[in-house]
Amino acid sequence: MMSPRHVLLRTRPRSIGRQAFFSTSLGRRSYEDTISNLKIGKDTRVIFQGFTGRQATANARESIEWGTNIVGGVTPGKNGEHLGLPVLPTVREAMEKLKPDATGIYVAAHQATAAIEEAIEAEVPLIVAVAEHIPIHDILRLRRQAFIPDAYSFINSQAAVASTTRAGLGQSLCIAVGGDVIPGTNFVDALNIFEHDNDTEGIVLIGEIGGEAEMDAADWIADYRRRSPNPKPIAAIIGGIHAAPGRVMGHAGAFTLPGEPDALTKIKRLEEAGATIVNHPEKFGDAMKILLGRSGRASSGFATTGASQRRSMHTMRRTRPALRAPTSHLANITQKRNLHIREEFALDLLRENGIDAAKTGGEGRKRMLAVAVDRANRSPCIIASPMTDPENLEVEAKKFPFDYRKGLEGSHIGAIAEHLQLKNGALNALPKLLDTLVDMYIKKEAFLLETVFVEQLGGLKVIGANFGFDDAAFRSSKRQADIHALRRLEDEDPQEIEAERDGIVYIKLAGDGNIGTLVNGAGLAMNTVDALADAGGKAANFLDTGGKATSETVKKSFQLILQDSRVKVIFVNIFGGLTLGDMIANGILMAFKELDMRLPVVVRIRGTNEKEGQKIIAESGLPLFAFDDFEEAAAKVLELANKG
């Protein structure tokens, strides 16, 4: 399971192998040799970078209460004490004096990359970067083999831990791979740890749209089940089946690039590999309990009878709709937390660099050429397809990774031209287009530069462009102001802009959805929309209050949902991790009183202070429906949605 909170705080006691560290020095061990450093526990020696800051201080206090072996921290230019522990000015000095096994980096996004590099140079065995929205190109500039598990959103992981705990199971180890575009640790790394961990009897995998890590995990699972006489059972969830096409669904990396598989494709591959799929993290407990009983690995003392298996099977995923064709990546899309400029502006940029580009005047066979992130290789890549038909794009699109510092080489260009099936003048014109796109990608900190072109007599012509730039580079570091000045708010939904100002991710879903959703955590929000659809309902929106929802953000979320005339009922699905259940309940009551609420509201609060929150709802005297179980809550939501 994936969550930085649990990685640092709640694993079983074990000792990290200090000899298996990563070093930038020649002759030292490889990236693969560092994977064992994920096995942390009670004895793991932890430092915090940015130790004396507000965020680090709060997390350190809580971590110490949970029993984490924090031995000190680093704040540049400081020597002394904080929370009764030593503070040192550099990570190298902390490494020498405190001998940490792991570091938690608690600094702002624009400072995070330098802090990560400092930890790499000091040879800290495990680096966990917590900052949200570190600029993509900052990570690309890091040494490619650096070991950087990054994770900032972990509500689904906490919900999975709660579910397995309620089912009478424990957790051996939780590994966070994060929701960023370029994660430092992937599913296969984690699966390799779990396979050989004697404390692990079953495995839970939490994935979502974006990238191909889940496909790699499925290949690993299929191979593992072939070579193991008694494989550990694996349950999985993939969020984003009903995600809005072309949108970033809360997590920075929760969107699909050209040629990447959608959620249904990932689910199909995992099922074929032998994983059991659920549609909501609450269902992991019962599903894993059944699987462990069947596998004979049920060593925790519970008994699973046939009757209880039948009762529990309803928690697993219902039949999914048929796989749908990938959506066109040149559709009219905008993505929150990233900037997509108007197509006319993108074509202007190409023309300014000497590329023949215009929406009109291009006839002939269309081909796709893009520069994007290769998440698996943690590098930029060219994506090329000899056709642009959405139904064939995932099959025909091919990636050509290249080194961020060296750029494209001649062999790359030849291979790309061959895949695109170019000839004559277009073959000669390709290097100019590639050089322009790569140069713009790096200098303007894009995350996607996608073009459609046709062959012309003596060359080629770009007739379509979809350019996306990293919003984090501008927001955290004020870089690329000229590009971000091209944003046009009139092209965007006013409610989504309003939500953005309050740190809420709100996406209005197309169609006749009549259920308003209010959820904390992007992954949980995606899974809520998917699970409602499985039950026969239709969500009107995706809304992520963020992992630290407050009473005020809950009230603001209600205001946003109430502006949608399609909504007949509001479903509040909150898991209390950083968010406290009683605080959320008070926020709901405040919204009812101040917004003159007329719509029915179904509330499901689980996690931290859940009993207190449920009591506040139950005793409010307001038309609120409080539930503990997700399926019971969903059934009530559908009943109310279908009334009028």
Coordinates of N, CA and C in Angstrom, one line a residue, residues 432-609:
K432 N 14.1 19.6 -38.4 CA 13.8 20.9 -38.0 C 12.6 21.0 -37.0
L433 N 11.6 20.2 -37.3 CA 10.4 20.2 -36.4 C 10.8 19.5 -35.1
L434 N 11.5 18.5 -35.1 CA 12.0 17.8 -33.9 C 12.8 18.7 -33.0
D435 N 13.8 19.4 -33.6 CA 14.7 20.3 -32.9 C 13.9 21.4 -32.3
T436 N 12.9 21.9 -33.0 CA 12.1 23.0 -32.5 C 11.3 22.6 -31.3
L437 N 10.6 21.4 -31.4 CA 9.8 21.0 -30.3 C 10.6 20.6 -29.1
V438 N 11.8 20.0 -29.3 CA 12.6 19.6 -28.1 C 13.1 20.9 -27.4
D439 N 13.6 21.8 -28.2 CA 14.1 23.1 -27.7 C 13.1 23.8 -26.9
M440 N 11.9 23.9 -27.4 CA 10.8 24.6 -26.8 C 10.3 23.8 -25.5
Y441 N 10.3 22.5 -25.6 CA 10.0 21.7 -24.5 C 10.8 22.0 -23.2
I442 N 12.1 22.0 -23.5 CA 13.1 22.2 -22.4 C 13.1 23.7 -21.9
K443 N 13.2 24.6 -22.9 CA 13.4 26.0 -22.5 C 12.1 26.6 -21.9
K444 N 10.9 26.1 -22.3 CA 9.6 26.7 -21.8 C 9.0 25.8 -20.8
E445 N 9.7 24.7 -20.4 CA 9.2 23.8 -19.4 C 7.8 23.3 -19.7
A446 N 7.7 22.7 -20.8 CA 6.4 22.0 -21.2 C 6.3 20.6 -20.6
F447 N 5.1 20.1 -20.5 CA 5.0 18.7 -20.2 C 4.4 17.9 -21.4
L448 N 3.8 18.6 -22.4 CA 3.3 18.0 -23.6 C 3.3 19.0 -24.7
L449 N 4.0 18.7 -25.8 CA 3.9 19.5 -27.0 C 3.5 18.5 -28.1
E450 N 2.3 18.5 -28.5 CA 1.7 17.5 -29.4 C 1.3 18.2 -30.7
T451 N 1.7 17.6 -31.8 CA 1.4 18.2 -33.1 C 0.8 17.1 -34.0
V452 N 0.0 17.6 -35.0 CA -0.4 16.7 -36.1 C 0.1 17.4 -37.4
F453 N 0.7 16.6 -38.3 CA 1.2 17.2 -39.5 C 0.9 16.3 -40.7
V454 N 1.0 17.0 -41.8 CA 0.9 16.3 -43.1 C 2.1 16.5 -44.0
E455 N 2.3 15.6 -44.9 CA 3.4 15.8 -45.9 C 3.0 16.8 -46.9
Q456 N 3.9 17.7 -47.2 CA 3.7 18.7 -48.3 C 4.8 18.6 -49.3
L457 N 4.6 19.1 -50.5 CA 5.6 19.0 -51.5 C 6.9 19.8 -51.0
G458 N 7.9 19.0 -50.8 CA 9.2 19.6 -50.3 C 9.3 19.7 -48.8
G459 N 8.3 19.2 -48.1 CA 8.4 19.4 -46.6 C 7.2 18.8 -45.9
L460 N 6.9 19.4 -44.8 CA 5.7 19.0 -44.0 C 5.0 20.3 -43.4
K461 N 3.8 20.1 -43.0 CA 3.0 21.2 -42.5 C 2.3 20.8 -41.2
V462 N 2.4 21.5 -40.1 CA 1.7 21.2 -38.9 C 0.3 21.8 -39.0
I463 N -0.7 21.0 -38.8 CA -2.1 21.5 -39.0 C -2.9 21.4 -37.7
G464 N -2.3 20.9 -36.6 CA -2.9 20.8 -35.3 C -1.9 20.8 -34.2
A465 N -2.2 21.5 -33.1 CA -1.2 21.6 -32.0 C -1.9 21.6 -30.7
N466 N -1.4 20.9 -29.7 CA -1.9 20.9 -28.4 C -0.7 21.0 -27.4
F467 N -0.5 22.2 -26.9 CA 0.7 22.5 -26.1 C 0.3 22.7 -24.6
G468 N 0.9 21.9 -23.8 CA 0.7 22.0 -22.3 C 2.0 22.3 -21.6
F469 N 1.9 23.3 -20.6 CA 3.1 23.7 -19.9 C 2.9 23.5 -18.4
D470 N 4.0 23.3 -17.7 CA 4.0 23.0 -16.3 C 3.6 24.2 -15.4
D471 N 2.5 24.1 -14.9 CA 2.0 25.3 -14.1 C 2.8 25.4 -12.8
A472 N 3.4 24.3 -12.3 CA 4.2 24.4 -11.1 C 5.4 25.3 -11.2
A473 N 6.0 25.3 -12.4 CA 7.2 26.1 -12.6 C 6.9 27.6 -12.5
F474 N 5.7 27.9 -12.9 CA 5.3 29.3 -12.7 C 4.8 29.7 -11.3
R475 N 4.0 28.8 -10.7 CA 3.4 29.1 -9.4 C 4.5 29.0 -8.3
S476 N 5.4 28.1 -8.4 CA 6.3 27.9 -7.3 C 7.6 28.8 -7.5
S477 N 7.9 29.0 -8.7 CA 9.2 29.7 -9.0 C 9.1 30.9 -9.9
K478 N 7.9 31.2 -10.3 CA 7.6 32.4 -11.2 C 8.4 32.3 -12.5
R479 N 8.7 31.1 -13.0 CA 9.4 30.9 -14.2 C 8.3 30.9 -15.4
Q480 N 8.8 31.2 -16.6 CA 7.9 31.1 -17.8 C 6.7 32.0 -17.7
A481 N 6.9 33.2 -17.3 CA 5.8 34.2 -17.2 C 5.2 34.5 -18.5
D482 N 6.1 34.5 -19.6 CA 5.6 34.9 -20.9 C 4.6 33.8 -21.4
I483 N 4.9 32.5 -21.2 CA 4.0 31.5 -21.6 C 2.7 31.5 -20.8
H484 N 2.8 31.7 -19.5 CA 1.6 31.7 -18.6 C 0.8 33.0 -18.8
A485 N 1.3 34.0 -19.4 CA 0.5 35.1 -19.8 C -0.4 34.8 -20.9
L486 N -0.2 33.7 -21.6 CA -1.1 33.3 -22.7 C -2.4 32.6 -22.1
R487 N -2.5 32.4 -20.8 CA -3.7 31.7 -20.3 C -4.9 32.7 -20.5
R488 N -6.0 32.1 -20.9 CA -7.2 32.9 -21.2 C -8.3 32.3 -20.3
L489 N -8.6 33.1 -19.2 CA -9.6 32.6 -18.2 C -11.0 32.4 -18.9
E490 N -11.2 33.2 -19.9 CA -12.6 33.1 -20.6 C -12.8 31.8 -21.3
D491 N -11.7 31.0 -21.5 CA -11.8 29.7 -22.1 C -12.2 28.6 -21.1
E492 N -12.1 29.0 -19.8 CA -12.3 28.0 -18.7 C -13.6 28.2 -18.0
D493 N -14.0 27.1 -17.3 CA -15.2 27.2 -16.5 C -15.1 28.1 -15.3
P494 N -16.0 29.1 -15.1 CA -15.9 30.0 -14.0 C -15.9 29.3 -12.6
Q495 N -16.6 28.2 -12.5 CA -16.7 27.5 -11.2 C -15.4 26.8 -10.9
E496 N -14.7 26.3 -12.0 CA -13.4 25.7 -11.8 C -12.4 26.7 -11.4
I497 N -12.4 27.9 -12.0 CA -11.5 28.9 -11.6 C -11.7 29.4 -10.2
E498 N -13.0 29.5 -9.8 CA -13.3 29.9 -8.4 C -12.8 28.8 -7.4
A499 N -13.0 27.6 -7.8 CA -12.5 26.5 -6.9 C -10.9 26.5 -6.8
E500 N -10.3 26.8 -7.9 CA -8.8 26.8 -7.9 C -8.3 27.9 -6.9
R501 N -9.0 29.0 -6.8 CA -8.5 30.1 -5.9 C -8.5 29.6 -4.4
D502 N -9.4 28.7 -4.1 CA -9.5 28.2 -2.8 C -8.8 26.8 -2.6
G503 N -7.9 26.5 -3.5 CA -7.2 25.2 -3.4 C -8.0 24.0 -3.5
I504 N -9.2 24.1 -4.2 CA -10.0 22.9 -4.4 C -10.0 22.6 -5.9
V505 N -9.9 21.3 -6.1 CA -9.9 20.8 -7.5 C -11.4 20.4 -7.9
Y506 N -12.0 21.2 -8.7 CA -13.4 20.9 -9.1 C -13.5 20.8 -10.6
I507 N -14.1 19.7 -11.0 CA -14.2 19.4 -12.5 C -15.7 19.0 -12.7
K508 N -16.3 19.8 -13.5 CA -17.7 19.5 -13.9 C -17.7 18.4 -15.0
L509 N -18.4 17.3 -14.7 CA -18.4 16.2 -15.6 C -19.5 16.4 -16.6
A510 N -19.3 15.9 -17.8 CA -20.2 16.1 -18.9 C -21.4 15.1 -18.7
G511 N -22.5 15.4 -19.3 CA -23.7 14.5 -19.3 C -24.7 14.9 -18.3
D512 N -25.6 13.9 -18.0 CA -26.7 14.2 -17.1 C -26.6 13.8 -15.7
G513 N -25.3 13.8 -15.2 CA -25.1 13.4 -13.8 C -25.9 14.3 -12.9
N514 N -26.4 13.7 -11.8 CA -27.2 14.4 -10.9 C -26.8 14.2 -9.4
I515 N -25.6 13.6 -9.2 CA -25.1 13.4 -7.9 C -23.8 14.3 -7.7
G516 N -23.9 15.3 -6.8 CA -22.8 16.1 -6.5 C -21.9 15.4 -5.5
T517 N -20.6 15.3 -5.8 CA -19.6 14.6 -4.9 C -18.7 15.6 -4.2
L518 N -18.4 15.3 -2.9 CA -17.5 16.1 -2.2 C -16.6 15.2 -1.4
V519 N -15.3 15.1 -1.8 CA -14.4 14.1 -1.3 C -13.0 14.7 -1.0
N520 N -12.4 14.2 0.0 CA -11.0 14.7 0.3 C -10.0 13.6 -0.2
G521 N -9.2 14.1 -1.1 CA -8.2 13.2 -1.8 C -8.6 12.9 -3.2
A522 N -7.6 13.1 -4.1 CA -7.9 12.9 -5.5 C -8.2 11.5 -5.9
G523 N -7.4 10.5 -5.4 CA -7.7 9.1 -5.7 C -9.0 8.7 -5.2
L524 N -9.4 9.0 -3.9 CA -10.7 8.7 -3.3 C -11.8 9.3 -4.1
A525 N -11.6 10.5 -4.6 CA -12.6 11.2 -5.4 C -12.9 10.5 -6.7
M526 N -11.8 10.0 -7.4 CA -12.0 9.2 -8.6 C -12.7 7.9 -8.3
N527 N -12.3 7.3 -7.3 CA -12.9 6.0 -6.9 C -14.4 6.1 -6.5
T528 N -14.7 7.3 -5.9 CA -16.1 7.5 -5.5 C -17.0 7.7 -6.8
V529 N -16.5 8.4 -7.8 CA -17.2 8.6 -9.0 C -17.4 7.2 -9.7
D530 N -16.3 6.4 -9.7 CA -16.4 5.1 -10.4 C -17.3 4.2 -9.7
A531 N -17.3 4.2 -8.3 CA -18.1 3.3 -7.6 C -19.6 3.6 -7.7
L532 N -19.9 4.9 -7.7 CA -21.2 5.4 -7.9 C -21.8 4.9 -9.3
A533 N -20.9 5.0 -10.3 CA -21.3 4.5 -11.6 C -21.6 3.0 -11.6
D534 N -20.8 2.3 -10.9 CA -21.0 0.8 -10.8 C -22.3 0.5 -10.2
A535 N -22.7 1.4 -9.2 CA -24.0 1.1 -8.5 C -25.2 1.6 -9.3
G536 N -24.9 2.3 -10.5 CA -26.0 2.8 -11.3 C -26.3 4.2 -11.3
G537 N -25.4 5.0 -10.6 CA -25.6 6.4 -10.5 C -24.6 7.2 -11.4
K538 N -24.9 8.5 -11.5 CA -24.0 9.3 -12.3 C -23.6 10.6 -11.5
A539 N -22.3 10.7 -11.4 CA -21.8 11.9 -10.7 C -21.8 13.1 -11.6
A540 N -22.1 14.3 -11.0 CA -22.1 15.5 -11.8 C -20.8 16.2 -11.8
N541 N -19.9 15.8 -10.9 CA -18.6 16.5 -10.7 C -17.6 15.6 -10.0
F542 N -16.4 16.0 -10.2 CA -15.2 15.5 -9.4 C -14.8 16.6 -8.5
L543 N -14.7 16.4 -7.2 CA -14.3 17.5 -6.3 C -13.4 16.9 -5.3
D544 N -12.2 17.4 -5.2 CA -11.2 17.1 -4.3 C -10.9 18.3 -3.4
T545 N -11.3 18.2 -2.1 CA -11.0 19.3 -1.2 C -9.6 19.4 -0.8
G546 N -8.8 18.3 -1.1 CA -7.4 18.3 -0.7 C -7.3 17.4 0.6
G547 N -6.1 16.9 0.8 CA -5.9 16.0 2.0 C -6.2 16.7 3.3
K548 N -6.1 18.0 3.4 CA -6.3 18.8 4.6 C -7.5 19.6 4.5
A549 N -8.6 19.0 4.3 CA -9.9 19.7 4.2 C -10.2 20.4 5.5
T550 N -10.8 21.6 5.5 CA -11.2 22.3 6.7 C -12.7 22.6 6.6
S551 N -13.2 23.1 7.7 CA -14.7 23.5 7.7 C -14.9 24.5 6.6
E552 N -14.0 25.4 6.4 CA -14.2 26.5 5.3 C -14.1 25.9 3.9
T553 N -13.2 24.9 3.7 CA -13.2 24.4 2.3 C -14.4 23.5 2.1
V554 N -14.9 22.9 3.1 CA -16.2 22.1 2.9 C -17.3 23.0 2.6
K555 N -17.4 24.1 3.3 CA -18.5 25.1 2.9 C -18.3 25.6 1.5
K556 N -17.1 25.9 1.1 CA -16.8 26.4 -0.2 C -17.2 25.4 -1.3
S557 N -16.9 24.1 -0.9 CA -17.2 23.0 -1.9 C -18.7 22.9 -2.1
F558 N -19.5 23.0 -1.0 CA -20.9 23.0 -1.1 C -21.4 24.2 -2.0
Q559 N -20.8 25.3 -1.9 CA -21.2 26.5 -2.7 C -21.0 26.2 -4.2
L560 N -19.9 25.5 -4.5 CA -19.6 25.2 -5.9 C -20.6 24.2 -6.4
I561 N -20.8 23.1 -5.7 CA -21.7 22.1 -6.1 C -23.1 22.6 -6.3
L562 N -23.6 23.5 -5.4 CA -24.9 24.0 -5.5 C -25.2 24.9 -6.7
Q563 N -24.1 25.4 -7.4 CA -24.3 26.2 -8.6 C -24.7 25.3 -9.8
D564 N -24.6 24.0 -9.7 CA -24.9 23.1 -10.8 C -26.3 22.6 -10.6
S565 N -27.2 23.1 -11.5 CA -28.6 22.9 -11.5 C -29.0 21.4 -11.7
R566 N -28.1 20.6 -12.2 CA -28.3 19.2 -12.4 C -28.4 18.4 -11.1
V567 N -27.7 18.9 -10.1 CA -27.5 18.1 -8.8 C -28.8 18.0 -8.0
K568 N -29.1 16.7 -7.7 CA -30.3 16.4 -6.9 C -30.0 16.0 -5.5
V569 N -28.8 15.5 -5.3 CA -28.3 15.1 -4.0 C -26.8 15.2 -3.9
I570 N -26.3 15.5 -2.7 CA -24.8 15.6 -2.5 C -24.3 14.5 -1.6
F571 N -23.2 13.9 -2.1 CA -22.6 12.8 -1.4 C -21.3 13.2 -0.9
V572 N -21.2 13.3 0.5 CA -19.9 13.7 1.1 C -19.2 12.4 1.6
N573 N -18.1 12.1 1.0 CA -17.3 10.9 1.3 C -15.9 11.3 1.8
I574 N -15.8 11.3 3.1 CA -14.6 11.8 3.7 C -13.8 10.7 4.4
F575 N -12.5 10.6 4.2 CA -11.7 9.7 5.0 C -10.8 10.6 5.9
G576 N -10.9 10.4 7.2 CA -10.1 11.3 8.1 C -8.7 10.7 8.3
G577 N -7.8 11.4 7.7 CA -6.4 11.1 8.0 C -5.8 12.3 8.6
L578 N -5.3 13.2 7.7 CA -5.0 14.6 8.2 C -6.2 15.3 8.5
T579 N -7.3 15.0 7.8 CA -8.6 15.6 8.0 C -9.3 15.0 9.2
L580 N -9.9 15.8 10.1 CA -10.6 15.2 11.3 C -12.0 15.1 11.0
G581 N -12.6 14.0 11.3 CA -14.0 13.7 11.1 C -15.0 14.7 11.7
D582 N -14.7 15.1 13.0 CA -15.6 16.1 13.7 C -15.5 17.5 13.0
M583 N -14.3 17.8 12.5 CA -14.2 19.1 11.9 C -15.0 19.2 10.6
I584 N -14.9 18.1 9.8 CA -15.7 18.0 8.6 C -17.2 18.1 8.9
A585 N -17.6 17.4 9.9 CA -19.0 17.4 10.3 C -19.5 18.8 10.7
N586 N -18.7 19.5 11.4 CA -19.0 20.9 11.8 C -19.0 21.8 10.5
G587 N -18.2 21.5 9.5 CA -18.2 22.2 8.3 C -19.5 22.0 7.5
I588 N -20.0 20.8 7.6 CA -21.3 20.5 6.9 C -22.4 21.2 7.6
L589 N -22.4 21.2 8.9 CA -23.5 22.0 9.6 C -23.4 23.5 9.3
M590 N -22.2 24.0 9.3 CA -22.0 25.4 9.0 C -22.5 25.7 7.6
A591 N -22.3 24.9 6.6 CA -22.7 25.1 5.2 C -24.3 25.1 5.2
F592 N -24.9 24.1 5.9 CA -26.3 24.1 5.9 C -26.9 25.4 6.4
K593 N -26.4 25.9 7.5 CA -26.9 27.1 8.1 C -26.7 28.3 7.3
E594 N -25.5 28.4 6.7 CA -25.1 29.7 6.0 C -25.6 29.7 4.5
L595 N -25.8 28.5 3.9 CA -26.1 28.5 2.5 C -27.5 28.2 2.3
D596 N -28.3 28.0 3.3 CA -29.7 27.7 3.2 C -29.9 26.5 2.3
M597 N -29.3 25.4 2.7 CA -29.3 24.2 1.9 C -30.7 23.6 1.7
R598 N -31.0 23.2 0.5 CA -32.3 22.6 0.2 C -32.2 21.2 -0.3
L599 N -31.0 20.8 -0.7 CA -30.8 19.5 -1.3 C -30.5 18.5 -0.2
P600 N -30.9 17.2 -0.3 CA -30.5 16.2 0.7 C -29.0 15.9 0.6
V601 N -28.4 15.6 1.7 CA -27.0 15.3 1.8 C -26.7 14.0 2.5
V602 N -26.0 13.1 1.8 CA -25.6 11.8 2.4 C -24.2 12.0 2.8
V603 N -23.9 11.6 4.1 CA -22.5 11.8 4.6 C -21.9 10.5 5.1
R604 N -20.7 10.2 4.6 CA -20.0 9.1 5.1 C -18.6 9.6 5.6
I605 N -18.4 9.4 6.9 CA -17.1 9.9 7.5 C -16.5 8.6 8.1
R606 N -15.3 8.4 7.7 CA -14.5 7.3 8.3 C -13.1 7.8 8.6
G607 N -12.4 7.1 9.5 CA -11.0 7.5 9.8 C -10.9 8.3 11.1
T608 N -10.0 9.2 11.2 CA -9.7 9.9 12.4 C -10.9 10.7 12.9
N609 N -11.3 10.5 14.2 CA -12.5 11.1 14.8 C -13.8 10.8 14.1

